[in-house]
Amino acid sequence: MSRDRYVDFLRAWAIVLVVFGHWLITALEHGPQGQVAAPELLAVLPGTQWLTLLFQIMPLFFLAGGDAAAGSWERARRAGGTAAGWVGRRAVRLLLPTGVYSGLVLLAVGVSAGAGVDPYTLSMVGWAMAMQFWFLPVYLLLSALTPVLHTAHRRWGPRVPLVMGAVAVGVDVVVVAGGVSSVGVLDYVLVWGVAYQLGFCRRDGLLDGLAVPGVLAAAGGAAFALLVALGPYPVSLIRVTGQETGNTDPPSVAMLAWVVAQVGVCQLVAPAVRRLLDRERVWRVVRPVGGASMTLYLWHMLPVLVLAAGFYLTGLAPQPALGSPGWWTLRVPWLLLLAVVLAGVVAALRPVERGLAVVYDRTRPEPGLRRGAWAVWLGLAVSALALSRFAVHGFAPDGRFPVLPALGLAAGTALVLLAGPRGRGARSARAGANGVLEEAA
């Protein structure tokens, strides 16, 4: 069996755990004045921070993305493709579904603000709908850097992620010990870039066998344990309010250790998982999840808002004490109801995805793009900045409509689309709205 199937499994497994983790730690309450409150579970019950070790699975996204990108760029390079053409095609596959999602959420924000919805509530909802956006500008930037990163990989191999990791450690020391927080933004690219670069190594077979993955798993796991036990780093792999030092914002050296350990474990279990994936019954379950990864990633918090309005805003939901046995027991129907609603959302979005597939096929840049390359690079920069603003401040900062980020995302997406040819008929609708996250090696 080719490696493609295992990469698709990693993507599907990662998206399931991300969605499940976000749902599990979301705590809602019916407030005394009829509003919905959302206490921060990880802060109220610090013991639950250990759960993040199970659900912080983003290294697998970047590992699978690097594996897929390496194969895609190699094929494009051999066929005479340019960096701008290749990057532009991948950017369009991410920006189209993200733009539709953002446009619909922003429309709802504008209508709600005009109707006089409480600014605090609107801000909280806007943040919930944008909490996953941190991934998008980082992935866009790594995609844009892929031609350079892959050239370095072909020349120096595993030494590239080793150097990136060493620089990331230096940056984290400056942030934590030196108090220079502004340089921490570099670790978004360096730490997640290590996982992405290891995806290149994985594709070339440099992580096969037991020795290298075993060393990665053991060294990464031991380093994480020591950094948490002896250093200033918390066990939580999600930012928790009140913690002076976090592991994700920006990614810390402890997160780097977790990336290395998770990549090692992923490779150690690969042979057993591949044998399972050879069974067509198993594959028929895994493949649709991987195929819907972008939709699931973007829309998975909408069911939370639906159930919040239906059960918590109305006061219909039972409310045992947060963290009590009764509260944990109610997590089971909570998760099941969310899964049902999300399945309905995915089904409802199928016509939209088919339409986006046609738009993608008509507007994607040509592989050998040269004229108009400036539009791709400028559009990527503007889009990444706008997505970063949404990730930090949400879709309704202080209950207001975010005019500049909204215009930035629209302008950035338009610039990337501008680089594509006009008047080309749709040849295929197979690309879909889930292109970036579902793309196989």
Short mmCIF file of C-alpha atoms in Angstrom, two decimals:
data_model
loop_
_atom_site.label_atom_id
_atom_site.label_comp_id
_atom_site.label_asym_id
_atom_site.label_seq_id
_atom_site.Cartn_x
_atom_site.Cartn_y
_atom_site.Cartn_z
CA MET A 1 0.00 0.00 0.00
CA SER A 2 1.28 3.49 -0.80
CA ARG A 3 1.99 6.00 1.89
CA ASP A 4 -0.91 8.14 0.72
CA ARG A 5 -3.41 6.09 2.69
CA TYR A 6 -1.53 6.48 5.96
CA VAL A 7 -1.15 10.24 5.39
CA ASP A 8 -4.90 10.45 4.87
CA PHE A 9 -5.39 8.53 8.11
CA LEU A 10 -3.16 10.97 10.00
CA ARG A 11 -5.22 13.84 8.67
CA ALA A 12 -8.53 12.17 9.56
CA TRP A 13 -7.33 11.16 13.02
CA ALA A 14 -6.03 14.65 13.70
CA ILE A 15 -9.26 16.37 12.68
CA VAL A 16 -11.37 14.00 14.78
CA LEU A 17 -9.27 14.67 17.88
CA VAL A 18 -9.20 18.44 17.30
CA VAL A 19 -12.98 18.58 16.98
CA PHE A 20 -13.57 16.19 19.88
CA GLY A 21 -11.11 18.06 22.10
CA HIS A 22 -12.65 21.47 21.46
CA TRP A 23 -16.12 20.10 22.13
CA LEU A 24 -15.09 18.27 25.28
CA ILE A 25 -13.54 21.28 27.02
CA THR A 26 -16.31 23.70 26.00
CA ALA A 27 -18.35 24.39 29.13
CA LEU A 28 -21.59 26.36 28.90
CA GLU A 29 -23.87 27.70 31.62
CA HIS A 30 -27.23 29.49 31.72
CA GLY A 31 -26.44 32.75 33.53
CA PRO A 32 -28.64 34.43 36.14
CA GLN A 33 -29.73 37.13 33.70
CA GLY A 34 -30.57 34.69 30.91
CA GLN A 35 -27.25 34.95 29.09
CA VAL A 36 -24.98 32.06 28.15
CA ALA A 37 -21.66 31.97 30.01
CA ALA A 38 -18.64 29.93 28.97
CA PRO A 39 -16.35 29.24 31.95
CA GLU A 40 -12.84 28.18 30.94
CA LEU A 41 -12.67 24.53 31.96
CA LEU A 42 -8.86 24.31 31.89
CA ALA A 43 -8.57 27.32 34.20
CA VAL A 44 -11.41 26.42 36.58
CA LEU A 45 -10.31 22.79 36.86
CA PRO A 46 -6.51 22.76 36.37
CA GLY A 47 -6.44 18.95 36.52
CA THR A 48 -8.16 18.85 33.14
CA GLN A 49 -5.10 20.40 31.50
CA TRP A 50 -3.67 16.88 31.17
CA LEU A 51 -6.41 16.19 28.63
CA THR A 52 -4.63 18.46 26.18
CA LEU A 53 -1.89 15.84 25.83
CA LEU A 54 -4.48 13.68 24.09
CA PHE A 55 -6.01 16.36 21.89
CA GLN A 56 -3.06 18.55 20.87
CA ILE A 57 -2.63 16.74 17.61
CA MET A 58 -1.68 19.63 15.31
CA PRO A 59 1.84 18.25 14.73
CA LEU A 60 0.20 15.53 12.63
CA PHE A 61 -1.46 18.16 10.41
CA PHE A 62 1.89 19.72 9.65
CA LEU A 63 3.64 16.35 9.28
CA ALA A 64 1.02 15.16 6.79
CA GLY A 65 1.06 18.57 5.09
CA GLY A 66 4.82 18.45 4.63
CA ASP A 67 4.65 14.92 3.24
CA ALA A 68 1.94 15.93 0.76
CA ALA A 69 3.63 19.20 -0.19
CA ALA A 70 6.94 17.48 -0.90
CA GLY A 71 5.35 15.10 -3.40
CA SER A 72 3.25 17.82 -4.99
CA TRP A 73 6.15 20.26 -5.37
CA GLU A 74 8.46 17.57 -6.73
CA ARG A 75 5.95 16.71 -9.45
CA ALA A 76 5.39 20.39 -10.30
CA ARG A 77 9.12 21.10 -10.42
CA ARG A 78 9.80 18.17 -12.73
CA ALA A 79 7.01 19.39 -15.02
CA GLY A 80 8.52 22.86 -15.24
CA GLY A 81 6.18 24.54 -12.78
CA THR A 82 7.09 27.74 -10.98
CA ALA A 83 7.00 28.47 -7.26
CA ALA A 84 4.34 31.15 -7.76
CA GLY A 85 2.12 28.81 -9.76
CA TRP A 86 2.39 25.97 -7.25
CA VAL A 87 1.96 28.18 -4.18
CA GLY A 88 -0.93 30.02 -5.80
CA ARG A 89 -2.84 26.82 -6.53
CA ARG A 90 -2.48 25.63 -2.93
CA ALA A 91 -3.42 29.06 -1.60
CA VAL A 92 -6.61 29.14 -3.66
CA ARG A 93 -7.62 25.74 -2.31
CA LEU A 94 -7.35 27.10 1.23
CA LEU A 95 -8.63 30.64 0.71
CA LEU A 96 -11.82 29.76 -1.17
CA PRO A 97 -13.49 27.72 1.60
CA THR A 98 -12.02 30.01 4.25
CA GLY A 99 -13.41 33.04 2.43
CA VAL A 100 -16.90 31.54 2.20
CA TYR A 101 -16.84 30.60 5.88
CA SER A 102 -15.56 34.03 6.91
CA GLY A 103 -18.04 35.82 4.67
CA LEU A 104 -21.01 34.01 6.17
CA VAL A 105 -19.82 34.54 9.74
CA LEU A 106 -19.10 38.22 9.07
CA LEU A 107 -22.55 38.63 7.55
CA ALA A 108 -24.06 37.19 10.72
CA VAL A 109 -21.89 39.51 12.82
CA GLY A 110 -22.99 42.56 10.85
CA VAL A 111 -26.66 41.65 11.11
CA SER A 112 -26.36 40.88 14.83
CA ALA A 113 -24.51 44.12 15.56
CA GLY A 114 -27.13 46.08 13.64
CA ALA A 115 -29.87 44.34 15.60
CA GLY A 116 -28.33 45.43 18.89
CA VAL A 117 -26.98 42.10 20.16
CA ASP A 118 -25.03 42.49 23.39
CA PRO A 119 -21.40 43.34 22.46
CA TYR A 120 -19.94 40.91 25.01
CA THR A 121 -22.01 38.02 23.67
CA LEU A 122 -21.19 38.95 20.09
CA SER A 123 -17.48 39.17 20.91
CA MET A 124 -17.52 35.76 22.59
CA VAL A 125 -19.33 34.14 19.68
CA GLY A 126 -17.01 35.85 17.18
CA TRP A 127 -13.99 34.52 19.03
CA ALA A 128 -15.43 30.98 19.18
CA MET A 129 -15.93 30.98 15.42
CA ALA A 130 -12.35 32.14 14.77
CA MET A 131 -10.44 30.20 17.44
CA GLN A 132 -9.11 27.71 14.87
CA PHE A 133 -7.83 30.38 12.48
CA TRP A 134 -4.28 30.47 13.92
CA PHE A 135 -3.48 27.44 11.78
CA LEU A 136 -4.31 29.13 8.47
CA PRO A 137 -1.68 31.92 8.24
CA VAL A 138 1.01 29.55 9.54
CA TYR A 139 0.11 26.95 6.91
CA LEU A 140 -0.05 29.59 4.18
CA LEU A 141 3.42 30.82 5.11
CA LEU A 142 4.92 27.33 5.21
CA SER A 143 3.32 26.59 1.84
CA ALA A 144 4.87 29.76 0.43
CA LEU A 145 8.26 28.72 1.81
CA THR A 146 8.00 25.13 0.56
CA PRO A 147 10.17 25.59 -2.57
CA VAL A 148 12.98 27.02 -0.41
CA LEU A 149 12.50 24.53 2.43
CA HIS A 150 12.43 21.58 0.06
CA THR A 151 15.59 22.77 -1.68
CA ALA A 152 17.28 22.88 1.72
CA HIS A 153 15.93 19.40 2.45
CA ARG A 154 17.37 17.97 -0.76
CA ARG A 155 20.77 19.36 0.17
CA TRP A 156 20.96 18.85 3.94
CA GLY A 157 18.16 16.40 4.80
CA PRO A 158 17.42 15.94 8.53
CA ARG A 159 19.89 18.64 9.49
CA VAL A 160 17.33 21.25 8.41
CA PRO A 161 14.69 20.47 11.07
CA LEU A 162 17.52 20.04 13.58
CA VAL A 163 18.75 23.58 12.90
CA MET A 164 15.21 24.96 12.87
CA GLY A 165 14.59 23.34 16.24
CA ALA A 166 17.81 24.78 17.68
CA VAL A 167 16.86 28.28 16.51
CA ALA A 168 13.37 27.80 17.96
CA VAL A 169 14.91 26.97 21.33
CA GLY A 170 17.00 30.14 21.16
CA VAL A 171 13.94 32.23 20.34
CA ASP A 172 12.03 30.71 23.24
CA VAL A 173 14.86 31.47 25.64
CA VAL A 174 14.76 35.11 24.53
CA VAL A 175 10.98 35.18 25.02
CA VAL A 176 10.85 33.44 28.41
CA ALA A 177 14.11 34.48 30.03
CA GLY A 178 14.67 37.77 28.24
CA GLY A 179 11.08 38.95 28.23
CA VAL A 180 11.25 39.94 24.54
CA SER A 181 7.85 38.63 23.53
CA SER A 182 7.85 40.22 20.06
CA VAL A 183 10.35 37.72 18.65
CA GLY A 184 8.12 34.81 19.70
CA VAL A 185 6.20 35.07 16.44
CA LEU A 186 9.18 33.39 14.74
CA ASP A 187 8.45 30.18 16.61
CA TYR A 188 5.11 29.78 14.85
CA VAL A 189 7.10 29.07 11.70
CA LEU A 190 10.07 27.36 13.35
CA VAL A 191 8.26 24.95 15.68
CA TRP A 192 5.47 23.97 13.30
CA GLY A 193 8.02 24.12 10.50
CA VAL A 194 9.96 21.32 12.21
CA ALA A 195 6.92 19.04 11.87
CA TYR A 196 6.44 20.20 8.27
CA GLN A 197 10.10 19.57 7.45
CA LEU A 198 9.94 16.14 9.10
CA GLY A 199 7.13 15.44 6.64
CA PHE A 200 9.73 15.85 3.87
CA CYS A 201 12.01 13.41 5.68
CA ARG A 202 9.17 10.97 6.16
CA ARG A 203 8.32 11.01 2.46
CA ASP A 204 11.93 10.17 1.57
CA GLY A 205 11.96 7.24 3.99
CA LEU A 206 14.35 8.90 6.44
CA LEU A 207 12.02 8.18 9.37
CA ASP A 208 11.37 4.52 8.54
CA GLY A 209 12.28 1.64 10.82
CA LEU A 210 12.35 1.63 14.60
CA ALA A 211 15.61 3.35 15.51
CA VAL A 212 14.96 6.94 14.39
CA PRO A 213 11.26 7.07 15.43
CA GLY A 214 12.16 5.46 18.74
CA VAL A 215 14.79 8.11 19.43
CA LEU A 216 12.38 10.89 18.45
CA ALA A 217 9.60 9.54 20.68
CA ALA A 218 11.86 8.91 23.68
CA ALA A 219 13.88 12.12 23.43
CA GLY A 220 10.86 14.31 22.74
CA GLY A 221 8.79 12.73 25.51
CA ALA A 222 11.61 12.97 28.06
CA ALA A 223 12.35 16.58 27.13
CA PHE A 224 8.69 17.52 27.48
CA ALA A 225 8.44 15.85 30.90
CA LEU A 226 11.58 17.61 32.16
CA LEU A 227 10.52 21.01 30.82
CA VAL A 228 7.14 20.71 32.55
CA ALA A 229 8.54 19.30 35.80
CA LEU A 230 11.60 21.53 36.15
CA GLY A 231 10.99 24.47 33.84
CA PRO A 232 8.47 27.29 33.64
CA TYR A 233 6.20 25.47 31.18
CA PRO A 234 2.69 24.26 32.05
CA VAL A 235 1.44 20.82 31.11
CA SER A 236 -1.41 22.32 29.09
CA LEU A 237 -0.80 22.36 25.36
CA ILE A 238 -3.53 24.98 24.96
CA ARG A 239 -3.22 28.52 26.27
CA VAL A 240 -4.93 28.91 29.67
CA THR A 241 -5.97 32.28 31.04
CA GLY A 242 -3.77 33.38 33.94
CA GLN A 243 -0.68 31.42 32.98
CA GLU A 244 2.37 33.65 32.53
CA THR A 245 4.07 31.13 30.24
CA GLY A 246 2.10 29.15 27.70
CA ASN A 247 2.97 26.46 25.18
CA THR A 248 1.04 27.59 22.12
CA ASP A 249 0.99 31.38 21.89
CA PRO A 250 3.71 31.34 20.62
CA PRO A 251 4.76 27.68 20.46
CA SER A 252 7.26 26.99 23.23
CA VAL A 253 10.26 24.68 23.48
CA ALA A 254 7.94 22.30 25.36
CA MET A 255 5.63 22.28 22.34
CA LEU A 256 8.67 21.59 20.15
CA ALA A 257 9.46 18.57 22.34
CA TRP A 258 5.85 17.41 21.97
CA VAL A 259 6.09 17.78 18.17
CA VAL A 260 9.21 15.58 18.08
CA ALA A 261 7.66 12.97 20.39
CA GLN A 262 4.41 12.85 18.46
CA VAL A 263 6.17 12.44 15.11
CA GLY A 264 8.19 9.57 16.58
CA VAL A 265 5.12 7.80 17.95
CA CYS A 266 3.32 8.35 14.65
CA GLN A 267 6.09 6.52 12.81
CA LEU A 268 6.32 3.72 15.37
CA VAL A 269 2.64 2.82 15.01
CA ALA A 270 2.62 3.26 11.23
CA PRO A 271 3.10 -0.44 10.28
CA ALA A 272 0.23 -1.61 12.49
CA VAL A 273 -2.07 1.16 11.27
CA ARG A 274 -1.21 0.44 7.65
CA ARG A 275 -2.29 -3.16 8.10
CA LEU A 276 -5.64 -1.93 9.39
CA LEU A 277 -5.99 0.52 6.52
CA ASP A 278 -5.49 -2.32 4.05
CA ARG A 279 -8.94 -3.51 5.11
CA GLU A 280 -11.44 -1.85 2.82
CA ARG A 281 -14.07 -1.60 5.56
CA VAL A 282 -11.71 0.47 7.67
CA TRP A 283 -10.63 2.58 4.72
CA ARG A 284 -14.24 3.36 3.78
CA VAL A 285 -14.66 4.94 7.21
CA VAL A 286 -11.38 6.86 7.21
CA ARG A 287 -11.46 8.27 3.69
CA PRO A 288 -14.63 10.43 3.99
CA VAL A 289 -13.35 12.01 7.19
CA GLY A 290 -10.07 12.97 5.55
CA GLY A 291 -11.95 14.21 2.50
CA ALA A 292 -14.09 16.54 4.62
CA SER A 293 -11.21 17.75 6.78
CA MET A 294 -11.30 21.42 5.77
CA THR A 295 -15.05 21.64 6.23
CA LEU A 296 -14.89 19.92 9.60
CA TYR A 297 -12.04 22.14 10.74
CA LEU A 298 -13.70 25.39 9.76
CA TRP A 299 -17.27 24.66 10.85
CA HIS A 300 -16.94 22.47 13.94
CA MET A 301 -17.78 25.22 16.45
CA LEU A 302 -21.08 26.12 14.77
CA PRO A 303 -22.87 23.13 16.40
CA VAL A 304 -21.75 24.46 19.81
CA LEU A 305 -23.56 27.73 19.10
CA VAL A 306 -26.63 25.88 17.87
CA LEU A 307 -26.87 23.79 21.04
CA ALA A 308 -26.03 26.81 23.20
CA ALA A 309 -29.00 28.65 21.76
CA GLY A 310 -31.31 25.65 21.87
CA PHE A 311 -30.52 24.31 25.34
CA TYR A 312 -28.51 26.81 27.40
CA LEU A 313 -29.99 30.14 26.30
CA THR A 314 -33.43 28.70 27.02
CA GLY A 315 -32.35 27.13 30.30
CA LEU A 316 -33.48 23.65 29.18
CA ALA A 317 -30.11 21.97 29.73
CA PRO A 318 -29.47 20.44 33.15
CA GLN A 319 -26.59 22.16 34.93
CA PRO A 320 -24.74 20.00 37.43
CA ALA A 321 -21.68 21.55 39.03
CA LEU A 322 -18.78 22.02 36.63
CA GLY A 323 -16.47 19.01 36.87
CA SER A 324 -18.86 16.91 38.95
CA PRO A 325 -19.59 13.27 38.01
CA GLY A 326 -22.95 14.39 36.65
CA TRP A 327 -21.32 17.03 34.48
CA TRP A 328 -18.86 14.52 33.02
CA THR A 329 -21.68 12.03 32.41
CA LEU A 330 -23.58 14.66 30.41
CA ARG A 331 -20.54 15.08 28.16
CA VAL A 332 -21.60 11.88 26.36
CA PRO A 333 -24.98 13.15 25.04
CA TRP A 334 -23.37 16.57 24.53
CA LEU A 335 -20.76 15.11 22.18
CA LEU A 336 -23.30 12.92 20.38
CA LEU A 337 -25.66 15.84 19.74
CA LEU A 338 -22.79 17.97 18.47
CA ALA A 339 -21.76 15.18 16.08
CA VAL A 340 -25.31 14.93 14.72
CA VAL A 341 -25.52 18.70 14.15
CA LEU A 342 -22.10 18.80 12.50
CA ALA A 343 -23.10 15.94 10.18
CA GLY A 344 -26.09 18.04 9.14
CA VAL A 345 -23.87 21.08 8.56
CA VAL A 346 -21.49 19.05 6.38
CA ALA A 347 -24.39 17.65 4.36
CA ALA A 348 -25.87 21.12 3.88
CA LEU A 349 -22.53 22.45 2.64
CA ARG A 350 -22.07 19.87 -0.12
CA PRO A 351 -23.61 22.08 -2.85
CA VAL A 352 -21.33 24.91 -1.73
CA GLU A 353 -18.29 22.64 -1.93
CA ARG A 354 -19.23 21.53 -5.43
CA GLY A 355 -19.54 25.17 -6.44
CA LEU A 356 -16.16 25.98 -4.91
CA ALA A 357 -14.64 23.06 -6.83
CA VAL A 358 -15.79 24.63 -10.09
CA VAL A 359 -14.54 28.06 -9.04
CA TYR A 360 -11.19 26.56 -8.08
CA ASP A 361 -10.81 24.85 -11.43
CA ARG A 362 -11.54 28.07 -13.30
CA THR A 363 -9.42 30.43 -11.23
CA ARG A 364 -6.40 28.45 -10.02
CA PRO A 365 -3.09 29.80 -11.30
CA GLU A 366 -1.33 27.86 -14.03
CA PRO A 367 1.53 25.61 -12.82
CA GLY A 368 4.05 27.59 -14.87
CA LEU A 369 2.77 31.01 -13.78
CA ARG A 370 5.25 33.83 -14.36
CA ARG A 371 3.28 36.91 -15.34
CA GLY A 372 1.11 37.94 -12.45
CA ALA A 373 3.25 36.16 -9.86
CA TRP A 374 3.30 39.40 -7.86
CA ALA A 375 -0.45 39.01 -7.28
CA VAL A 376 0.08 35.61 -5.65
CA TRP A 377 2.76 36.83 -3.24
CA LEU A 378 0.99 40.07 -2.36
CA GLY A 379 -2.35 38.28 -1.98
CA LEU A 380 -0.78 35.70 0.32
CA ALA A 381 0.76 38.39 2.52
CA VAL A 382 -2.46 40.38 2.83
CA SER A 383 -4.56 37.25 3.45
CA ALA A 384 -2.18 35.94 6.10
CA LEU A 385 -2.27 39.26 7.96
CA ALA A 386 -6.07 39.36 7.87
CA LEU A 387 -6.37 35.75 9.07
CA SER A 388 -3.90 36.50 11.88
CA ARG A 389 -6.12 39.37 13.03
CA PHE A 390 -9.16 37.10 13.09
CA ALA A 391 -7.20 34.45 14.99
CA VAL A 392 -6.16 36.91 17.70
CA HIS A 393 -9.26 39.10 18.02
CA GLY A 394 -12.07 36.99 16.59
CA PHE A 395 -14.77 38.02 14.13
CA ALA A 396 -16.30 40.63 16.45
CA PRO A 397 -13.63 42.30 18.62
CA ASP A 398 -15.37 44.23 21.41
CA GLY A 399 -18.66 43.43 19.69
CA ARG A 400 -17.77 45.45 16.58
CA PHE A 401 -17.57 44.49 12.90
CA PRO A 402 -13.87 44.04 11.92
CA VAL A 403 -13.79 46.23 8.83
CA LEU A 404 -10.06 46.18 8.03
CA PRO A 405 -9.47 42.42 8.45
CA ALA A 406 -12.61 41.68 6.42
CA LEU A 407 -11.45 43.93 3.60
CA GLY A 408 -7.94 42.49 3.86
CA LEU A 409 -9.11 38.90 3.47
CA ALA A 410 -11.35 39.84 0.54
CA ALA A 411 -8.57 41.79 -1.17
CA GLY A 412 -5.93 39.12 -0.52
CA THR A 413 -8.12 36.34 -1.88
CA ALA A 414 -9.03 38.44 -4.91
CA LEU A 415 -5.36 39.07 -5.68
CA VAL A 416 -4.52 35.36 -5.62
CA LEU A 417 -7.51 34.63 -7.84
CA LEU A 418 -6.41 37.45 -10.14
CA ALA A 419 -3.29 35.45 -10.97
CA GLY A 420 -5.43 32.64 -12.40
CA PRO A 421 -6.55 32.52 -16.03
CA ARG A 422 -9.97 33.76 -17.02
CA GLY A 423 -12.42 32.00 -19.30
CA ARG A 424 -11.19 28.48 -18.71
CA GLY A 425 -13.93 25.90 -18.50
CA ALA A 426 -14.12 23.63 -15.53
CA ARG A 427 -12.35 20.40 -16.37
CA SER A 428 -12.81 18.71 -13.04
CA ALA A 429 -14.69 19.16 -9.78
CA ARG A 430 -12.60 16.67 -7.88
CA ALA A 431 -10.44 19.24 -6.09
CA GLY A 432 -13.22 20.21 -3.73
CA ALA A 433 -13.23 22.74 -0.95
CA ASN A 434 -11.06 20.51 1.22
CA GLY A 435 -8.01 20.63 -1.04
CA VAL A 436 -5.22 21.73 1.26
CA LEU A 437 -6.00 19.51 4.21
CA GLU A 438 -7.05 16.49 2.17
CA GLU A 439 -4.32 16.61 -0.51
CA ALA A 440 -2.57 13.26 -0.67
CA ALA A 441 1.09 12.81 -1.30
#
